[in-house]
Structures are given as structure tokens and as C-alpha cells.
Amino acid sequence: TTGVQVLEAAATIEESGATIDAIIAVIDRQEGARENIESAGYNFISLFTSSDLGITEAATK
């Protein structure tokens, strides 16, 4: 995924006055979310990537 929903959630959280230190995902599916989140100025942490788990694009379709 591209991270659009988490970026929308982050904006809502910040509007309430909170500070976001990082956005964390269990699995980074390597579909652009990391790049989009980091370019928006957030730290992005993932426990695994789809490559780490041997998941290929063909396996997810």
C-alpha cells in the first residue's frame, strides 16, 4: 500500500495536539508507503519487509 490512510490518521492525530514520533508497521509490503511516509517527515519503522518473509508480488495477487 502507499500509506495514504496512515498519513491521514497522522494528520488527524496532530490536529488534536499530539506529536508523532514514528509510524510503525509489522510488515512493510514495499509498495511505496515507506517513501511516502518518510517524505512527509515521519520516521517509519517496520519489523519485517515482504522480502524478509519471502513474499513476492505474484504471491499477493
CSV table of N, CA and C in Angstrom, one decimal:
chain,number,residue,atom,x,y,z
A,1,THR,N,0.8,-1.2,0.0
A,1,THR,CA,0.0,0.0,0.0
A,1,THR,C,0.9,1.2,0.0
A,2,THR,N,0.3,2.4,-0.2
A,2,THR,CA,1.0,3.6,-0.3
A,2,THR,C,1.1,4.5,0.9
A,3,GLY,N,0.4,4.1,2.0
A,3,GLY,CA,0.5,4.8,3.2
A,3,GLY,C,-0.5,6.0,3.4
A,4,VAL,N,-1.4,6.2,2.4
A,4,VAL,CA,-2.3,7.3,2.4
A,4,VAL,C,-3.1,7.3,3.7
A,5,GLN,N,-3.7,6.2,4.0
A,5,GLN,CA,-4.6,6.2,5.2
A,5,GLN,C,-3.8,6.5,6.5
A,6,VAL,N,-2.6,6.0,6.6
A,6,VAL,CA,-1.9,6.3,7.9
A,6,VAL,C,-1.5,7.8,7.9
A,7,LEU,N,-1.2,8.3,6.8
A,7,LEU,CA,-0.9,9.8,6.7
A,7,LEU,C,-2.1,10.6,7.1
A,8,GLU,N,-3.3,10.2,6.6
A,8,GLU,CA,-4.5,10.9,7.0
A,8,GLU,C,-4.7,10.8,8.5
A,9,ALA,N,-4.5,9.6,9.1
A,9,ALA,CA,-4.7,9.4,10.5
A,9,ALA,C,-3.6,10.3,11.3
A,10,ALA,N,-2.4,10.3,10.8
A,10,ALA,CA,-1.4,11.1,11.5
A,10,ALA,C,-1.8,12.6,11.5
A,11,ALA,N,-2.3,13.1,10.4
A,11,ALA,CA,-2.7,14.5,10.3
A,11,ALA,C,-3.8,14.8,11.4
A,12,THR,N,-4.8,13.8,11.5
A,12,THR,CA,-5.9,14.0,12.5
A,12,THR,C,-5.3,14.0,13.9
A,13,ILE,N,-4.4,13.1,14.1
A,13,ILE,CA,-3.8,13.0,15.5
A,13,ILE,C,-3.1,14.3,15.8
A,14,GLU,N,-2.3,14.8,14.9
A,14,GLU,CA,-1.5,16.0,15.1
A,14,GLU,C,-2.5,17.2,15.3
A,15,GLU,N,-3.6,17.2,14.6
A,15,GLU,CA,-4.6,18.3,14.8
A,15,GLU,C,-5.1,18.4,16.2
A,16,SER,N,-5.1,17.2,16.9
A,16,SER,CA,-5.6,17.2,18.2
A,16,SER,C,-4.5,17.6,19.2
A,17,GLY,N,-3.3,17.9,18.7
A,17,GLY,CA,-2.2,18.4,19.6
A,17,GLY,C,-1.2,17.4,19.9
A,18,ALA,N,-1.3,16.2,19.5
A,18,ALA,CA,-0.3,15.1,19.8
A,18,ALA,C,0.9,15.3,18.8
A,19,THR,N,2.0,14.7,19.3
A,19,THR,CA,3.2,14.6,18.5
A,19,THR,C,3.4,13.2,18.1
A,20,ILE,N,3.7,12.9,16.9
A,20,ILE,CA,4.0,11.6,16.4
A,20,ILE,C,5.5,11.4,16.3
A,21,ASP,N,6.0,10.4,17.0
A,21,ASP,CA,7.5,10.2,16.9
A,21,ASP,C,7.8,9.2,15.8
A,22,ALA,N,7.0,8.3,15.5
A,22,ALA,CA,7.2,7.3,14.4
A,22,ALA,C,5.9,6.6,14.0
A,23,ILE,N,5.9,6.2,12.8
A,23,ILE,CA,4.8,5.3,12.3
A,23,ILE,C,5.4,3.9,12.2
A,24,ILE,N,4.7,2.9,12.8
A,24,ILE,CA,5.3,1.6,12.8
A,24,ILE,C,4.3,0.6,12.1
A,25,ALA,N,4.9,-0.3,11.3
A,25,ALA,CA,4.2,-1.3,10.7
A,25,ALA,C,4.8,-2.7,11.0
A,26,VAL,N,4.0,-3.7,11.1
A,26,VAL,CA,4.6,-5.0,11.3
A,26,VAL,C,5.2,-5.5,10.0
A,27,ILE,N,4.6,-5.3,8.9
A,27,ILE,CA,5.1,-5.7,7.6
A,27,ILE,C,5.1,-4.6,6.6
A,28,ASP,N,6.2,-4.2,6.1
A,28,ASP,CA,6.3,-3.2,5.0
A,28,ASP,C,6.2,-4.0,3.8
A,29,ARG,N,5.1,-3.8,3.1
A,29,ARG,CA,4.8,-4.5,1.8
A,29,ARG,C,5.6,-4.0,0.6
A,30,GLN,N,6.4,-3.0,0.9
A,30,GLN,CA,7.3,-2.4,-0.1
A,30,GLN,C,6.5,-2.0,-1.4
A,31,GLU,N,5.4,-1.2,-1.1
A,31,GLU,CA,4.6,-0.7,-2.2
A,31,GLU,C,4.6,0.8,-2.2
A,32,GLY,N,5.5,1.4,-1.5
A,32,GLY,CA,5.6,2.9,-1.6
A,32,GLY,C,5.3,3.6,-0.3
A,33,ALA,N,4.8,2.9,0.7
A,33,ALA,CA,4.4,3.5,2.0
A,33,ALA,C,5.6,4.1,2.7
A,34,ARG,N,6.7,3.4,2.8
A,34,ARG,CA,7.9,3.9,3.5
A,34,ARG,C,8.3,5.3,2.8
A,35,GLU,N,8.4,5.3,1.5
A,35,GLU,CA,8.9,6.5,0.9
A,35,GLU,C,7.9,7.7,1.1
A,36,ASN,N,6.6,7.4,1.0
A,36,ASN,CA,5.6,8.4,1.2
A,36,ASN,C,5.6,9.0,2.6
A,37,ILE,N,5.7,8.1,3.6
A,37,ILE,CA,5.7,8.4,5.0
A,37,ILE,C,6.9,9.2,5.3
A,38,GLU,N,8.1,8.8,4.9
A,38,GLU,CA,9.3,9.5,5.2
A,38,GLU,C,9.4,10.8,4.5
A,39,SER,N,8.8,10.9,3.3
A,39,SER,CA,8.8,12.2,2.5
A,39,SER,C,7.9,13.2,3.2
A,40,ALA,N,6.9,12.7,4.0
A,40,ALA,CA,6.0,13.6,4.7
A,40,ALA,C,6.6,14.0,6.0
A,41,GLY,N,7.9,13.5,6.3
A,41,GLY,CA,8.6,14.0,7.5
A,41,GLY,C,8.5,13.1,8.7
A,42,TYR,N,7.9,11.9,8.6
A,42,TYR,CA,7.8,11.0,9.7
A,42,TYR,C,8.9,9.9,9.7
A,43,ASN,N,9.2,9.4,10.8
A,43,ASN,CA,10.1,8.2,10.9
A,43,ASN,C,9.2,7.0,10.7
A,44,PHE,N,9.7,6.1,9.9
A,44,PHE,CA,8.9,4.8,9.6
A,44,PHE,C,9.8,3.7,10.0
A,45,ILE,N,9.1,2.8,10.8
A,45,ILE,CA,9.8,1.6,11.3
A,45,ILE,C,8.9,0.4,10.9
A,46,SER,N,9.5,-0.6,10.4
A,46,SER,CA,8.8,-1.9,10.1
A,46,SER,C,9.6,-3.0,10.8
A,47,LEU,N,8.9,-4.0,11.3
A,47,LEU,CA,9.5,-5.2,11.9
A,47,LEU,C,10.1,-6.1,10.8
A,48,PHE,N,9.3,-6.2,9.7
A,48,PHE,CA,9.7,-7.0,8.6
A,48,PHE,C,9.3,-6.3,7.3
A,49,THR,N,10.0,-6.8,6.2
A,49,THR,CA,9.5,-6.4,4.9
A,49,THR,C,9.0,-7.6,4.2
A,50,SER,N,8.2,-7.4,3.1
A,50,SER,CA,7.7,-8.6,2.4
A,50,SER,C,8.9,-9.4,1.9
A,51,SER,N,10.0,-8.8,1.5
A,51,SER,CA,11.2,-9.5,1.1
A,51,SER,C,11.8,-10.4,2.2
A,52,ASP,N,11.8,-9.8,3.4
A,52,ASP,CA,12.3,-10.6,4.5
A,52,ASP,C,11.6,-11.9,4.7
A,53,LEU,N,10.3,-11.9,4.4
A,53,LEU,CA,9.4,-13.0,4.6
A,53,LEU,C,9.3,-13.9,3.3
A,54,GLY,N,10.0,-13.5,2.3
A,54,GLY,CA,9.9,-14.3,1.1
A,54,GLY,C,8.6,-14.1,0.3
A,55,ILE,N,7.9,-13.0,0.6
A,55,ILE,CA,6.6,-12.8,-0.1
A,55,ILE,C,6.9,-12.0,-1.4
A,56,THR,N,6.5,-12.5,-2.5
A,56,THR,CA,6.7,-11.8,-3.8
A,56,THR,C,5.4,-11.1,-4.2
A,57,GLU,N,5.5,-10.2,-5.1
A,57,GLU,CA,4.3,-9.5,-5.7
A,57,GLU,C,3.3,-10.6,-6.2
A,58,ALA,N,3.8,-11.6,-6.9
A,58,ALA,CA,2.9,-12.6,-7.5
A,58,ALA,C,2.2,-13.3,-6.5
A,59,ALA,N,2.8,-13.5,-5.3
A,59,ALA,CA,2.1,-14.3,-4.2
A,59,ALA,C,1.0,-13.5,-3.6
A,60,THR,N,1.0,-12.2,-3.7
A,60,THR,CA,-0.1,-11.4,-3.1
A,60,THR,C,-1.3,-11.1,-4.0
A,61,LYS,N,-1.2,-11.6,-5.2
A,61,LYS,CA,-2.3,-11.3,-6.2
A,61,LYS,C,-3.2,-12.6,-6.4
